[in-house]
PDB file of C-alpha atoms in Angstrom:
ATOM      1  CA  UNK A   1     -14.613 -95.834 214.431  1.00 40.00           C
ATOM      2  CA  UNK A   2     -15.871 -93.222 217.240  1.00 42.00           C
ATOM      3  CA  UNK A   3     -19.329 -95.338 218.223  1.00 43.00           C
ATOM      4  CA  UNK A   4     -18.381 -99.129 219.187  1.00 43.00           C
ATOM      5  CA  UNK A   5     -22.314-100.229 218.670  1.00 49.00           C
ATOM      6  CA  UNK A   6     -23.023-101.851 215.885  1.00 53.00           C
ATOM      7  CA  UNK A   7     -25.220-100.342 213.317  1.00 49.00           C
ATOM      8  CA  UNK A   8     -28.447-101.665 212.315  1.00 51.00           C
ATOM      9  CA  UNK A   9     -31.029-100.351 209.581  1.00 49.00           C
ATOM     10  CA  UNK A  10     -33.974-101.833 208.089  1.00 46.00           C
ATOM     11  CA  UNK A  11     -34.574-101.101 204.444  1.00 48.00           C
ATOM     12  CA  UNK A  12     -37.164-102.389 201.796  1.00 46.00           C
ATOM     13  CA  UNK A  13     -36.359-102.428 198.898  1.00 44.00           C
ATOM     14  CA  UNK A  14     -38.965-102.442 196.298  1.00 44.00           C
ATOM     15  CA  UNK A  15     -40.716 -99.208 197.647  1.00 46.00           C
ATOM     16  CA  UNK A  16     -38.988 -96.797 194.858  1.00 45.00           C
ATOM     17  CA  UNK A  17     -39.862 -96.656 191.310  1.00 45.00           C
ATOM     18  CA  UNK A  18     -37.298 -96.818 188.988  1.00 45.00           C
ATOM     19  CA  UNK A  19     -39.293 -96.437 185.511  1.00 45.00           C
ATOM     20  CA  UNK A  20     -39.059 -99.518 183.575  1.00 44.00           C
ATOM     21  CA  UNK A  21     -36.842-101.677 185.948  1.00 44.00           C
ATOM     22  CA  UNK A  22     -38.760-104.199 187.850  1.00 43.00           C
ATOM     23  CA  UNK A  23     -39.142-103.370 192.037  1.00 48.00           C
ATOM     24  CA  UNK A  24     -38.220-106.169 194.924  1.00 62.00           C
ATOM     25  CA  UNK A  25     -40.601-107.395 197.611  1.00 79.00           C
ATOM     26  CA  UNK A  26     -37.210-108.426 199.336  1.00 75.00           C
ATOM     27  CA  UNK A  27     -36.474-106.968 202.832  1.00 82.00           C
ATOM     28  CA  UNK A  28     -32.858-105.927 203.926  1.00 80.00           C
ATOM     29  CA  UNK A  29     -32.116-106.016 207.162  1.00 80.00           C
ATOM     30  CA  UNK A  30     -28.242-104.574 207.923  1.00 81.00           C
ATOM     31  CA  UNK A  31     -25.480-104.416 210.322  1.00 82.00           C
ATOM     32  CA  UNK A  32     -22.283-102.946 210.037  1.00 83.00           C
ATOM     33  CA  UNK A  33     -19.533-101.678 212.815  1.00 84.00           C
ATOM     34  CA  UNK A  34     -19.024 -99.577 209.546  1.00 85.00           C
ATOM     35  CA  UNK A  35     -21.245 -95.978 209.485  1.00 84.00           C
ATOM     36  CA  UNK A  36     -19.808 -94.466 206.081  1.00 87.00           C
ATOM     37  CA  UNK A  37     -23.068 -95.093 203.171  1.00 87.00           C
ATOM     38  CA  UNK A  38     -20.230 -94.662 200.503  1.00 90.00           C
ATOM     39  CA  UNK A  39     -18.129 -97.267 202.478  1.00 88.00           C
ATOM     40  CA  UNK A  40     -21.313 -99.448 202.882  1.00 86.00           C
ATOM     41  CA  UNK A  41     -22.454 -99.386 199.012  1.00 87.00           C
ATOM     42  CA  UNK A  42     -18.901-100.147 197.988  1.00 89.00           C
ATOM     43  CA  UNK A  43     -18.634-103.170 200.259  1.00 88.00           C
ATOM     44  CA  UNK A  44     -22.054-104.137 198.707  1.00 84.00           C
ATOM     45  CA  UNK A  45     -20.982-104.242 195.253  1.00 86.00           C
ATOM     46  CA  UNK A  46     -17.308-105.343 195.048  1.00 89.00           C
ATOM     47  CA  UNK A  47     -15.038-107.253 197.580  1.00 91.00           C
ATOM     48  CA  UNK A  48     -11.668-108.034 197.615  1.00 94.00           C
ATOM     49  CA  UNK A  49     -11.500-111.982 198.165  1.00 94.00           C
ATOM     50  CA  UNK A  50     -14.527-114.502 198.691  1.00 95.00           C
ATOM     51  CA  UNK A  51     -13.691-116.639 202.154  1.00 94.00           C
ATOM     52  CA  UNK A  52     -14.032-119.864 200.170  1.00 94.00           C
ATOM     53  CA  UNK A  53     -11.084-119.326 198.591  1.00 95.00           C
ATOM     54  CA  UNK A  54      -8.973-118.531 201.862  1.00 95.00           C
ATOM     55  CA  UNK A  55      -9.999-121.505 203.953  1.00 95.00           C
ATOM     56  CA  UNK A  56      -7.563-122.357 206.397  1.00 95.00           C
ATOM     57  CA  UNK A  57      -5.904-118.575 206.526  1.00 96.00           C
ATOM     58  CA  UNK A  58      -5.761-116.236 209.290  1.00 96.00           C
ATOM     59  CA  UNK A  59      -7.650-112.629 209.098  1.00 95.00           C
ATOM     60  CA  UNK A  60      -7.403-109.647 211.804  1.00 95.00           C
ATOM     61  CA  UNK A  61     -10.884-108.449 211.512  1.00 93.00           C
ATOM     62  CA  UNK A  62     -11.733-104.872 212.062  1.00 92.00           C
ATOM     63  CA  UNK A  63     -15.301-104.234 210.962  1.00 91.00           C
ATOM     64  CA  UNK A  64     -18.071-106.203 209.708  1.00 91.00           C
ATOM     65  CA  UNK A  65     -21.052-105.980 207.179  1.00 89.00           C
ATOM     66  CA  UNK A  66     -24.268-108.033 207.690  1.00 89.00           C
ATOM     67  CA  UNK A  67     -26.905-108.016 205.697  1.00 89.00           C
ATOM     68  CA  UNK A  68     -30.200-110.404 205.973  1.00 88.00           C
ATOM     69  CA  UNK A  69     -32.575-110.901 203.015  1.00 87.00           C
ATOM     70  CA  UNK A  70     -36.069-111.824 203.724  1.00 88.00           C
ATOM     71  CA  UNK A  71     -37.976-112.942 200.341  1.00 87.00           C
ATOM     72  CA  UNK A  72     -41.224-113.509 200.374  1.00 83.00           C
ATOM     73  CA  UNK A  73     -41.632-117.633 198.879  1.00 80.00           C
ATOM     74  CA  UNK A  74     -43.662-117.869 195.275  1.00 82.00           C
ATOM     75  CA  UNK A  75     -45.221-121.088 196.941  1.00 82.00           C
ATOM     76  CA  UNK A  76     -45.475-120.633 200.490  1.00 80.00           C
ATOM     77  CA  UNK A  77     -45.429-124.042 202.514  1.00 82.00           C
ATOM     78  CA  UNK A  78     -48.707-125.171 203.536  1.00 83.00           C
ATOM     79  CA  UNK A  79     -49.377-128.064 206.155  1.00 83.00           C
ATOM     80  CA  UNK A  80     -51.656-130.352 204.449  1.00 83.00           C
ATOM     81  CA  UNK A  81     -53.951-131.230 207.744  1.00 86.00           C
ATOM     82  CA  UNK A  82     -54.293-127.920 208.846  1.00 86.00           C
ATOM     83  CA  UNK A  83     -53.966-125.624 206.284  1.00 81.00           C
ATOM     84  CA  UNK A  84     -51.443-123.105 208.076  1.00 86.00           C
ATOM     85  CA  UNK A  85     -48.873-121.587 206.343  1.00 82.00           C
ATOM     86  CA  UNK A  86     -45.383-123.492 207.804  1.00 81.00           C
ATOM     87  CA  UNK A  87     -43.118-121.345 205.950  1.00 81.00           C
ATOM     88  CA  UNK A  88     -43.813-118.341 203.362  1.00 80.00           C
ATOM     89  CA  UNK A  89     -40.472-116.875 203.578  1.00 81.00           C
ATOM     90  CA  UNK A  90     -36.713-117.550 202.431  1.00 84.00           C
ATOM     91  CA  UNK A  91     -33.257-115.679 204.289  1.00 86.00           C
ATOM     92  CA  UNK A  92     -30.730-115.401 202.492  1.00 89.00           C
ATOM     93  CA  UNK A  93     -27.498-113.645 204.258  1.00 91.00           C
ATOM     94  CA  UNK A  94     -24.153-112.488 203.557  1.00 91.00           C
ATOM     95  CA  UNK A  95     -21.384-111.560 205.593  1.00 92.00           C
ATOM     96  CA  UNK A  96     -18.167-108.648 204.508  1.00 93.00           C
ATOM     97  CA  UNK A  97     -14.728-108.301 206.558  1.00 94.00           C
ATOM     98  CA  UNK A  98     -12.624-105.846 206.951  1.00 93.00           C
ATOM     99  CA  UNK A  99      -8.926-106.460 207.987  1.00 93.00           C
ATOM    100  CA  UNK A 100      -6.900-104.024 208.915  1.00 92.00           C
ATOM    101  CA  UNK A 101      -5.642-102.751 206.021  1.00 92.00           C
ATOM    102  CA  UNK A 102      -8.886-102.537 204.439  1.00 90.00           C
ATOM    103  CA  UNK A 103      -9.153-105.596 202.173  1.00 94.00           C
ATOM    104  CA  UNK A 104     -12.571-106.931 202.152  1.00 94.00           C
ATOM    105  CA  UNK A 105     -13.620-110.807 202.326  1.00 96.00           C
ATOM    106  CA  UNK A 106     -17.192-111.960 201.776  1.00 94.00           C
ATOM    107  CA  UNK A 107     -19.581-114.892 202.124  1.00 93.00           C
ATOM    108  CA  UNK A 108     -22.878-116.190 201.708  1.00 92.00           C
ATOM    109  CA  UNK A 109     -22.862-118.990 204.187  1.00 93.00           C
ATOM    110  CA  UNK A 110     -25.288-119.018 206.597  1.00 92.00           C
ATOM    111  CA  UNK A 111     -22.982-120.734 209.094  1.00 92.00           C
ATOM    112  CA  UNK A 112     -20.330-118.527 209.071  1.00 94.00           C
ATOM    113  CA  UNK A 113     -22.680-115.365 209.160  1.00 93.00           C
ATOM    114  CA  UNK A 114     -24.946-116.793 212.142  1.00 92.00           C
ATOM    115  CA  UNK A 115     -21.458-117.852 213.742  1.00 92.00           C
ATOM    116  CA  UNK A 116     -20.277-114.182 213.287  1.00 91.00           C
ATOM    117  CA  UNK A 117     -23.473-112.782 214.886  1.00 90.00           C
ATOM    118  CA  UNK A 118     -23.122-115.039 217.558  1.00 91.00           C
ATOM    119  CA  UNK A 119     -19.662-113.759 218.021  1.00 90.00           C
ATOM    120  CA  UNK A 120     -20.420-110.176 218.437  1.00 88.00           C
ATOM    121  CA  UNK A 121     -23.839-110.892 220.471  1.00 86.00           C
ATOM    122  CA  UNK A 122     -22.341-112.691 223.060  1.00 86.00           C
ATOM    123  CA  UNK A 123     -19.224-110.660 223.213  1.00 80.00           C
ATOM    124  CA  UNK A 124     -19.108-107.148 222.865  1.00 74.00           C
ATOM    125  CA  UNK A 125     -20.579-106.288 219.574  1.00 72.00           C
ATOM    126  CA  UNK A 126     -18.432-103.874 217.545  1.00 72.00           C
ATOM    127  CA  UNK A 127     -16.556-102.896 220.353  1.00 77.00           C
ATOM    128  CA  UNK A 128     -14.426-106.317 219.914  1.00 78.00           C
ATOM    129  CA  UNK A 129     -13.456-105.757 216.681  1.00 83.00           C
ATOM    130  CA  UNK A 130     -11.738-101.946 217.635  1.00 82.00           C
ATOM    131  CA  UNK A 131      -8.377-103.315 217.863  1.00 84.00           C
ATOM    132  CA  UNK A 132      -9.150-106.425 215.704  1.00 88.00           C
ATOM    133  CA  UNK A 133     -10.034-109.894 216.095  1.00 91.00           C
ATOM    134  CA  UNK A 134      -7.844-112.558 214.225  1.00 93.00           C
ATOM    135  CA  UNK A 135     -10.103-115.343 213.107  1.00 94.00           C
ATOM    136  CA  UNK A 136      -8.831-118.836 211.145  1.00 96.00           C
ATOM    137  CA  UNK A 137     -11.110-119.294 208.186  1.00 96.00           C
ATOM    138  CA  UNK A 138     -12.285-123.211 208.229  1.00 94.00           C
ATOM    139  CA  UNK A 139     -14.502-125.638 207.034  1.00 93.00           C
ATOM    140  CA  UNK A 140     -16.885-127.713 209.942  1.00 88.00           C
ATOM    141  CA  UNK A 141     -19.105-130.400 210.171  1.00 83.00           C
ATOM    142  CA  UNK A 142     -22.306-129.825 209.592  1.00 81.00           C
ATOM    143  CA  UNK A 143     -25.572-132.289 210.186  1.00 77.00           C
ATOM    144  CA  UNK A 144     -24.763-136.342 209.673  1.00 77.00           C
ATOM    145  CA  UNK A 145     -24.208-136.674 206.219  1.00 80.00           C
ATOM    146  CA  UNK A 146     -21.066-135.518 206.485  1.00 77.00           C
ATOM    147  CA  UNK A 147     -21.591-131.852 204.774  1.00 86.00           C
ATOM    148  CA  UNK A 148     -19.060-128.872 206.022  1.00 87.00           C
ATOM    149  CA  UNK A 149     -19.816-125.532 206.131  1.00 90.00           C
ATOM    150  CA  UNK A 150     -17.702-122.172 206.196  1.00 93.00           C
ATOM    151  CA  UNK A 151     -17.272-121.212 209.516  1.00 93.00           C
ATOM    152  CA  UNK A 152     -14.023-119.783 211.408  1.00 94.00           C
ATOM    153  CA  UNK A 153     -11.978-120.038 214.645  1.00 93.00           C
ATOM    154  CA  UNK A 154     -10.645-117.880 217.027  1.00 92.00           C
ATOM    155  CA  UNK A 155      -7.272-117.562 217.417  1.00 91.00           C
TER     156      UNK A 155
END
């Protein structure tokens, strides 16, 4: 990886016409250390291992993939007394590491995504991951119910 910044591009995805295949109103928003497209699309459509199924293993991460979906609702939410909208869209997100020998984990927990970002915000972007970062995959409380989400340490 030459740059260190992390990449960001806004697509939306809907704006193409693919003859009879129905278009998206869904916006993409992504981030990747990761600047190959053919690199990119792969990640997008096949991964090695989903993070779930590692949870309490230990990863060296070397790039990541971040992608934000922003979906329009069918029914936005509408406060009853005043009549503004309150919410009228959904985010979905996932979340793709690298390790060093190229395997590829993914997720679709918010936690762990919006703990990732937080990560690289507040510390260096994708200049921390150049020579890796080893993380501990694990499951934390979430709310008071009791609930746990995917999430990870650093180690």
């Amino acid at each position: 990886m030459e740059n260190n910044e992390l990449i960001k591009a806004e697509e939306n995805t809907g704006i193409l016409d693919f003859s009879n295949q129905s278009t998206s109103n869904v916006n993409v928003e992504t981030h990747s250390s990761i600047k190959d497209p053919k690199v990119l699309f792969n990640l997008e459509t096949n991964v090695d291992v989903k993070l779930n199924d590692i949870v309490g293993e230990s990863i060296r991460v070397k790039d990541v993939l971040i992608r934000k979906y922003y979906k329009p609702l069918d029914n936005p939410i509408i406060n009853e007394e005043t009549g503004e909208i309150e919410k009228d869209t959904e985010l979905k997100v996932s979340c793709v590491l690298i390790d060093e020998n190229g395997k590829s984990y993914a997720t679709g927990s918010k936690t762990f995504t919006f703990d990732m970002m937080k990560y690289l915000g507040q510390y260096g972007g994708a200049s921390t991951l150049k020579d890796g970062v080893d993380i501990k995959i694990i499951k934390k409380a979430v709310g008071e119910k009791g609930n746990k989400a995917l999430s990870f340490e650093l180690l």
